[in-house]
mmCIF file of C-alpha atoms in Angstrom:
data_model
loop_
_atom_site.group_PDB
_atom_site.id
_atom_site.type_symbol
_atom_site.label_atom_id
_atom_site.label_comp_id
_atom_site.label_asym_id
_atom_site.label_seq_id
_atom_site.Cartn_x
_atom_site.Cartn_y
_atom_site.Cartn_z
ATOM 1 C CA MET A 1 -45.572 0.936 36.306
ATOM 2 C CA SER A 2 -46.230 -0.928 33.100
ATOM 3 C CA LEU A 3 -46.480 2.346 31.215
ATOM 4 C CA ASP A 4 -43.060 3.480 32.493
ATOM 5 C CA THR A 5 -41.508 0.127 31.606
ATOM 6 C CA ASN A 6 -42.864 0.298 28.079
ATOM 7 C CA SER A 7 -41.610 3.861 27.731
ATOM 8 C CA LYS A 8 -38.113 2.811 28.798
ATOM 9 C CA ALA A 9 -38.217 -0.163 26.459
ATOM 10 C CA ASN A 10 -39.324 2.026 23.581
ATOM 11 C CA THR A 11 -36.600 4.542 24.373
ATOM 12 C CA GLY A 12 -33.979 1.812 24.458
ATOM 13 C CA SER A 13 -35.294 0.363 21.217
ATOM 14 C CA GLY A 14 -35.241 3.825 19.624
ATOM 15 C CA TRP A 15 -31.596 4.378 20.561
ATOM 16 C CA GLY A 16 -30.734 0.927 19.263
ATOM 17 C CA GLU A 17 -32.410 1.596 15.920
ATOM 18 C CA THR A 18 -30.632 4.946 15.633
ATOM 19 C CA ALA A 19 -27.255 3.349 16.340
ATOM 20 C CA LYS A 20 -28.005 0.615 13.814
ATOM 21 C CA ILE A 21 -28.847 3.170 11.123
ATOM 22 C CA ILE A 22 -25.667 5.147 11.845
ATOM 23 C CA VAL A 23 -23.499 2.003 11.640
ATOM 24 C CA GLN A 24 -25.160 0.977 8.365
ATOM 25 C CA ALA A 25 -24.690 4.461 6.904
ATOM 26 C CA LEU A 26 -21.011 4.484 7.896
ATOM 27 C CA ALA A 27 -20.519 1.039 6.390
ATOM 28 C CA ILE A 28 -22.128 2.115 3.106
ATOM 29 C CA ALA A 29 -20.020 5.294 3.042
ATOM 30 C CA MET A 30 -16.866 3.247 3.634
ATOM 31 C CA VAL A 31 -17.707 0.837 0.808
ATOM 32 C CA VAL A 32 -18.390 3.739 -1.572
ATOM 33 C CA ARG A 33 -15.156 5.475 -0.576
ATOM 34 C CA VAL A 34 -12.984 2.355 -0.881
ATOM 35 C CA PHE A 35 -14.411 0.878 -4.083
ATOM 36 C CA PHE A 36 -16.250 3.577 -6.018
ATOM 37 C CA TYR A 37 -15.695 7.290 -5.342
ATOM 38 C CA GLN A 38 -13.049 8.984 -3.224
ATOM 39 C CA PRO A 39 -13.120 12.690 -2.275
ATOM 40 C CA PHE A 40 -10.047 14.824 -2.915
ATOM 41 C CA ASN A 41 -9.310 18.516 -2.433
ATOM 42 C CA ILE A 42 -7.115 20.750 -4.584
ATOM 43 C CA PRO A 43 -4.215 22.260 -2.595
ATOM 44 C CA SER A 44 -2.255 23.929 -5.420
ATOM 45 C CA GLY A 45 -2.797 25.982 -8.558
ATOM 46 C CA SER A 46 -1.203 23.627 -11.102
ATOM 47 C CA MET A 47 -4.573 22.824 -12.722
ATOM 48 C CA LYS A 48 -5.968 26.380 -12.921
ATOM 49 C CA SER A 49 -8.337 27.388 -14.373
ATOM 50 C CA THR A 50 -9.904 23.920 -14.678
ATOM 51 C CA LEU A 51 -9.469 23.266 -10.953
ATOM 52 C CA LEU A 52 -8.955 25.955 -8.310
ATOM 53 C CA ILE A 53 -7.381 25.832 -4.885
ATOM 54 C CA GLY A 54 -10.225 24.994 -2.509
ATOM 55 C CA ASP A 55 -12.136 22.770 -4.948
ATOM 56 C CA TYR A 56 -13.353 19.457 -3.529
ATOM 57 C CA LEU A 57 -14.117 16.725 -6.020
ATOM 58 C CA PHE A 58 -15.072 13.099 -6.366
ATOM 59 C CA VAL A 59 -12.674 10.749 -8.137
ATOM 60 C CA SER A 60 -14.017 7.603 -9.763
ATOM 61 C CA LYS A 61 -12.025 4.483 -8.871
ATOM 62 C CA LEU A 62 -14.101 2.438 -11.296
ATOM 63 C CA ALA A 63 -12.753 4.407 -14.261
ATOM 64 C CA TYR A 64 -9.402 2.595 -14.490
ATOM 65 C CA GLY A 65 -9.997 -0.495 -12.376
ATOM 66 C CA TYR A 66 -8.105 -1.232 -9.176
ATOM 67 C CA SER A 67 -4.449 -1.310 -8.209
ATOM 68 C CA ARG A 68 -2.988 -1.414 -4.717
ATOM 69 C CA PHE A 69 -3.049 2.404 -4.762
ATOM 70 C CA SER A 70 -6.835 2.311 -5.013
ATOM 71 C CA PHE A 71 -7.131 1.226 -1.396
ATOM 72 C CA PRO A 72 -6.300 2.873 1.938
ATOM 73 C CA PHE A 73 -2.674 2.378 3.011
ATOM 74 C CA SER A 74 -1.862 0.903 -0.450
ATOM 75 C CA PRO A 75 -1.532 -2.729 0.736
ATOM 76 C CA ASN A 76 1.026 -4.600 -1.354
ATOM 77 C CA ILE A 77 -1.231 -7.612 -1.901
ATOM 78 C CA PHE A 78 -1.127 -7.680 -5.719
ATOM 79 C CA SER A 79 0.592 -5.969 -8.637
ATOM 80 C CA GLY A 80 -0.844 -4.418 -11.780
ATOM 81 C CA ARG A 81 -4.556 -3.665 -12.075
ATOM 82 C CA VAL A 82 -7.784 -5.606 -11.740
ATOM 83 C CA LEU A 83 -10.729 -4.802 -14.063
ATOM 84 C CA ALA A 84 -8.333 -2.451 -15.866
ATOM 85 C CA SER A 85 -9.521 0.223 -18.294
ATOM 86 C CA GLU A 86 -6.842 2.459 -19.788
ATOM 87 C CA PRO A 87 -6.895 6.249 -19.288
ATOM 88 C CA LYS A 88 -7.984 8.321 -22.255
ATOM 89 C CA ARG A 89 -6.114 11.287 -23.608
ATOM 90 C CA GLY A 90 -7.465 14.381 -21.874
ATOM 91 C CA ASP A 91 -8.624 12.682 -18.677
ATOM 92 C CA VAL A 92 -7.995 14.625 -15.469
ATOM 93 C CA ALA A 93 -6.610 11.920 -13.211
ATOM 94 C CA VAL A 94 -5.307 11.402 -9.678
ATOM 95 C CA PHE A 95 -2.164 9.294 -9.415
ATOM 96 C CA ARG A 96 0.563 8.414 -6.940
ATOM 97 C CA LEU A 97 3.807 10.236 -7.511
ATOM 98 C CA PRO A 98 6.363 7.726 -8.865
ATOM 99 C CA GLN A 99 9.145 9.192 -6.692
ATOM 100 C CA ASP A 100 7.039 9.160 -3.502
ATOM 101 C CA GLN A 101 4.131 6.756 -3.634
ATOM 102 C CA SER A 102 2.516 8.250 -0.538
ATOM 103 C CA VAL A 103 1.761 11.518 -2.387
ATOM 104 C CA ASP A 104 -1.280 12.088 -4.626
ATOM 105 C CA TYR A 105 -1.015 14.325 -7.693
ATOM 106 C CA ILE A 106 -3.715 15.440 -10.105
ATOM 107 C CA LYS A 107 -2.906 16.319 -13.728
ATOM 108 C CA ARG A 108 -4.246 15.857 -17.245
ATOM 109 C CA VAL A 109 -3.350 12.820 -19.358
ATOM 110 C CA VAL A 110 -1.603 14.278 -22.419
ATOM 111 C CA GLY A 111 0.592 11.474 -23.729
ATOM 112 C CA LEU A 112 -0.367 7.811 -24.143
ATOM 113 C CA PRO A 113 2.058 4.874 -24.319
ATOM 114 C CA GLY A 114 4.179 5.180 -27.468
ATOM 115 C CA ASP A 115 3.439 8.895 -28.000
ATOM 116 C CA GLU A 116 6.095 11.510 -28.585
ATOM 117 C CA VAL A 117 5.374 14.694 -26.605
ATOM 118 C CA GLN A 118 7.160 18.034 -26.839
ATOM 119 C CA MET A 119 6.641 21.711 -26.034
ATOM 120 C CA ARG A 120 7.805 24.225 -28.651
ATOM 121 C CA ASP A 121 7.440 27.940 -27.979
ATOM 122 C CA GLY A 122 4.621 27.234 -25.540
ATOM 123 C CA THR A 123 2.702 25.008 -27.950
ATOM 124 C CA LEU A 124 2.091 21.336 -27.215
ATOM 125 C CA TYR A 125 3.117 18.859 -29.914
ATOM 126 C CA ILE A 126 1.963 15.245 -29.927
ATOM 127 C CA ASN A 127 3.623 12.900 -32.396
ATOM 128 C CA GLY A 128 5.026 15.863 -34.290
ATOM 129 C CA THR A 129 1.696 17.653 -34.744
ATOM 130 C CA ALA A 130 0.821 20.887 -32.955
ATOM 131 C CA VAL A 131 -2.225 20.724 -30.682
ATOM 132 C CA PRO A 132 -4.630 23.507 -31.764
ATOM 133 C CA LYS A 133 -4.377 26.445 -29.349
ATOM 134 C CA VAL A 134 -6.761 29.423 -29.558
ATOM 135 C CA PHE A 135 -6.643 32.536 -27.368
ATOM 136 C CA GLN A 136 -9.737 32.873 -25.154
ATOM 137 C CA ASP A 137 -9.278 35.749 -22.748
ATOM 138 C CA GLU A 138 -7.277 36.907 -19.758
ATOM 139 C CA PHE A 139 -7.637 35.099 -16.446
ATOM 140 C CA ALA A 140 -6.989 37.308 -13.404
ATOM 141 C CA ASN A 141 -6.321 35.677 -10.050
ATOM 142 C CA VAL A 142 -5.231 36.862 -6.611
ATOM 143 C CA GLU A 143 -2.464 34.554 -5.404
ATOM 144 C CA CYS A 144 -1.131 34.358 -1.845
ATOM 145 C CA ASP A 145 1.619 32.490 -0.061
ATOM 146 C CA PRO A 146 0.518 29.648 2.284
ATOM 147 C CA TYR A 147 0.293 31.971 5.284
ATOM 148 C CA PHE A 148 -1.374 34.876 3.455
ATOM 149 C CA ARG A 149 1.603 37.100 4.283
ATOM 150 C CA HIS A 150 1.800 38.403 0.758
ATOM 151 C CA CYS A 151 -0.755 38.465 -2.047
ATOM 152 C CA ARG A 152 -0.548 39.699 -5.615
ATOM 153 C CA ARG A 153 -2.845 39.968 -8.593
ATOM 154 C CA VAL A 154 -1.675 37.762 -11.445
ATOM 155 C CA VAL A 155 -3.026 37.982 -14.983
ATOM 156 C CA TYR A 156 -2.647 34.940 -17.235
ATOM 157 C CA LYS A 157 -3.401 34.495 -20.895
ATOM 158 C CA ARG A 158 -5.982 31.747 -21.243
ATOM 159 C CA TYR A 159 -6.023 29.522 -24.311
ATOM 160 C CA GLU A 160 -8.267 26.735 -25.506
ATOM 161 C CA GLU A 161 -6.598 23.470 -26.496
ATOM 162 C CA THR A 162 -8.184 20.556 -28.348
ATOM 163 C CA LEU A 163 -6.434 17.214 -28.135
ATOM 164 C CA PRO A 164 -6.203 14.949 -31.216
ATOM 165 C CA ASP A 165 -8.133 11.778 -31.994
ATOM 166 C CA GLY A 166 -11.417 13.176 -30.719
ATOM 167 C CA GLY A 167 -9.910 14.389 -27.466
ATOM 168 C CA PRO A 168 -11.556 17.042 -25.292
ATOM 169 C CA THR A 169 -11.290 20.821 -25.488
ATOM 170 C CA TYR A 170 -10.150 22.562 -22.293
ATOM 171 C CA SER A 171 -8.450 25.733 -21.062
ATOM 172 C CA VAL A 172 -4.754 26.211 -20.318
ATOM 173 C CA LEU A 173 -3.012 29.193 -18.746
ATOM 174 C CA ASP A 174 0.170 30.910 -19.913
ATOM 175 C CA LEU A 175 1.933 33.368 -17.609
ATOM 176 C CA GLU A 176 5.280 33.778 -19.359
ATOM 177 C CA SER A 177 5.836 33.914 -23.108
ATOM 178 C CA ASP A 178 9.143 32.064 -22.722
ATOM 179 C CA GLY A 179 8.661 30.021 -19.566
ATOM 180 C CA GLU A 180 10.946 27.331 -18.218
ATOM 181 C CA PHE A 181 8.928 24.494 -19.758
ATOM 182 C CA ASP A 182 7.803 26.228 -22.975
ATOM 183 C CA ASN A 183 10.572 24.454 -24.920
ATOM 184 C CA THR A 184 11.471 20.875 -24.093
ATOM 185 C CA GLU A 185 13.101 17.809 -25.509
ATOM 186 C CA VAL A 186 10.998 15.168 -27.232
ATOM 187 C CA PHE A 187 9.578 12.775 -24.635
ATOM 188 C CA LYS A 188 8.938 9.230 -25.871
ATOM 189 C CA VAL A 189 6.320 7.714 -23.554
ATOM 190 C CA PRO A 190 7.253 4.125 -22.590
ATOM 191 C CA ALA A 191 4.834 1.215 -22.765
ATOM 192 C CA GLY A 192 2.569 1.046 -19.729
ATOM 193 C CA HIS A 193 3.204 4.709 -18.824
ATOM 194 C CA TYR A 194 1.505 8.080 -19.346
ATOM 195 C CA PHE A 195 2.636 11.676 -19.791
ATOM 196 C CA MET A 196 0.849 14.062 -17.418
ATOM 197 C CA MET A 197 0.661 17.866 -17.568
ATOM 198 C CA GLY A 198 -0.993 20.605 -15.526
ATOM 199 C CA ASP A 199 -3.279 23.104 -17.251
ATOM 200 C CA ASN A 200 -1.380 25.957 -15.563
ATOM 201 C CA ARG A 201 1.551 25.403 -17.885
ATOM 202 C CA ASP A 202 4.098 27.753 -16.282
ATOM 203 C CA ASN A 203 3.319 26.636 -12.743
ATOM 204 C CA SER A 204 3.057 22.866 -12.758
ATOM 205 C CA SER A 205 5.425 20.149 -11.618
ATOM 206 C CA ASP A 206 4.563 17.383 -14.084
ATOM 207 C CA SER A 207 6.011 14.922 -16.596
ATOM 208 C CA ARG A 208 8.045 17.674 -18.233
ATOM 209 C CA ALA A 209 10.227 17.822 -15.121
ATOM 210 C CA SER A 210 10.382 16.000 -11.785
ATOM 211 C CA VAL A 211 7.297 13.773 -12.119
ATOM 212 C CA GLY A 212 8.433 11.897 -15.221
ATOM 213 C CA TYR A 213 6.380 9.169 -16.834
ATOM 214 C CA VAL A 214 3.584 7.767 -14.669
ATOM 215 C CA PRO A 215 3.044 3.971 -14.574
ATOM 216 C CA PHE A 216 -0.508 2.769 -15.171
ATOM 217 C CA GLU A 217 -0.398 1.028 -11.786
ATOM 218 C CA ASN A 218 -0.011 4.402 -10.035
ATOM 219 C CA PHE A 219 -3.376 5.747 -11.200
ATOM 220 C CA VAL A 220 -5.964 6.137 -8.436
ATOM 221 C CA GLY A 221 -8.921 7.334 -10.498
ATOM 222 C CA ARG A 222 -10.480 9.907 -12.814
ATOM 223 C CA ALA A 223 -11.735 13.262 -11.524
ATOM 224 C CA GLU A 224 -15.471 13.437 -12.170
ATOM 225 C CA ILE A 225 -17.316 16.270 -10.405
ATOM 226 C CA ILE A 226 -16.709 19.211 -8.066
ATOM 227 C CA PHE A 227 -19.034 18.915 -5.059
ATOM 228 C CA PHE A 228 -17.762 21.882 -3.011
ATOM 229 C CA SER A 229 -15.501 24.893 -3.510
ATOM 230 C CA ALA A 230 -14.236 27.641 -1.207
ATOM 231 C CA ALA A 231 -11.908 30.554 -1.964
ATOM 232 C CA ILE A 232 -9.277 29.605 0.602
ATOM 233 C CA ASP A 233 -6.371 30.970 -1.456
ATOM 234 C CA GLU A 234 -7.541 34.566 -1.505
ATOM 235 C CA PRO A 235 -6.844 37.258 1.117
ATOM 236 C CA ASP A 236 -9.153 37.158 4.138
ATOM 237 C CA ALA A 237 -11.040 34.210 2.695
ATOM 238 C CA MET A 238 -12.679 31.229 4.417
ATOM 239 C CA ARG A 239 -11.335 31.901 7.886
ATOM 240 C CA TRP A 240 -12.476 29.147 10.252
ATOM 241 C CA THR A 241 -12.603 31.705 13.040
ATOM 242 C CA SER A 242 -15.103 33.849 11.100
ATOM 243 C CA PRO A 243 -18.064 31.611 10.205
ATOM 244 C CA TRP A 244 -20.220 34.624 9.321
ATOM 245 C CA THR A 245 -18.019 35.127 6.215
ATOM 246 C CA TRP A 246 -18.340 31.565 4.914
ATOM 247 C CA PRO A 247 -21.384 32.065 2.641
ATOM 248 C CA PHE A 248 -19.474 34.795 0.801
ATOM 249 C CA ASP A 249 -16.284 32.705 0.486
ATOM 250 C CA ILE A 250 -17.996 29.657 -0.967
ATOM 251 C CA ARG A 251 -17.877 29.458 -4.771
ATOM 252 C CA TRP A 252 -21.493 28.429 -5.261
ATOM 253 C CA SER A 253 -21.225 28.482 -9.061
ATOM 254 C CA ARG A 254 -18.674 25.644 -9.024
ATOM 255 C CA PHE A 255 -20.903 23.174 -7.180
ATOM 256 C CA PHE A 256 -21.619 20.026 -9.237
ATOM 257 C CA ASN A 257 -19.487 21.169 -12.175
ATOM 258 C CA LEU A 258 -18.198 18.244 -14.194
ATOM 259 C CA VAL A 259 -14.393 18.068 -14.536
ATOM 260 C CA ARG A 260 -13.386 18.288 -18.185
#
């Protein structure tokens, strides 16, 4: 009898330890998610070819400090930012849309407070100086509507841009030689705001149009690293009903790529 009792006690103790470990792991994961790194996925092609539909990435909340948008449900308990560090030109950042603060957007920081930003004939100008733009290659992509009812092969021209003042070098896409946003007015970025643009220049809703200038308070964090990627925007790709196809739909080469 004593042996059975000990066995039951050990079993109960084992389950208790397992539950304790699970609770501790969940608590640690919650703390990391709330205060340090938050996962996001890419649902649109506005940042191609830097970020693709189906990329999953970690966003650093430490990068810019904390505002109310850094926390779940955006509690209105304080204004401004705590432990603030300003975004740098060229950062790929997640922010809350000024017109609808429940929606997250991800774009590249192009204009800093006080900058003058303009597009002329498809070339980006910052403070009156053209940003160097060098042709790289052609970027071919199969693009589908949300329900995969129609797909088409699209070929972009891919260029390499280098931002001023020691800014990064990255790729941008150009689909039309005279696109809707290839020629714009001069945008004067107000104090405390930033000018955001997508790398897919002819297919991005950004500060050139409806997004406008983004307040510093609206920034959630800086995109750091891609931890998973699946080709969900291509025909017959990543069907949840066909798990045997998943290894072929996963973009293994994008795992752990830094976002630049």
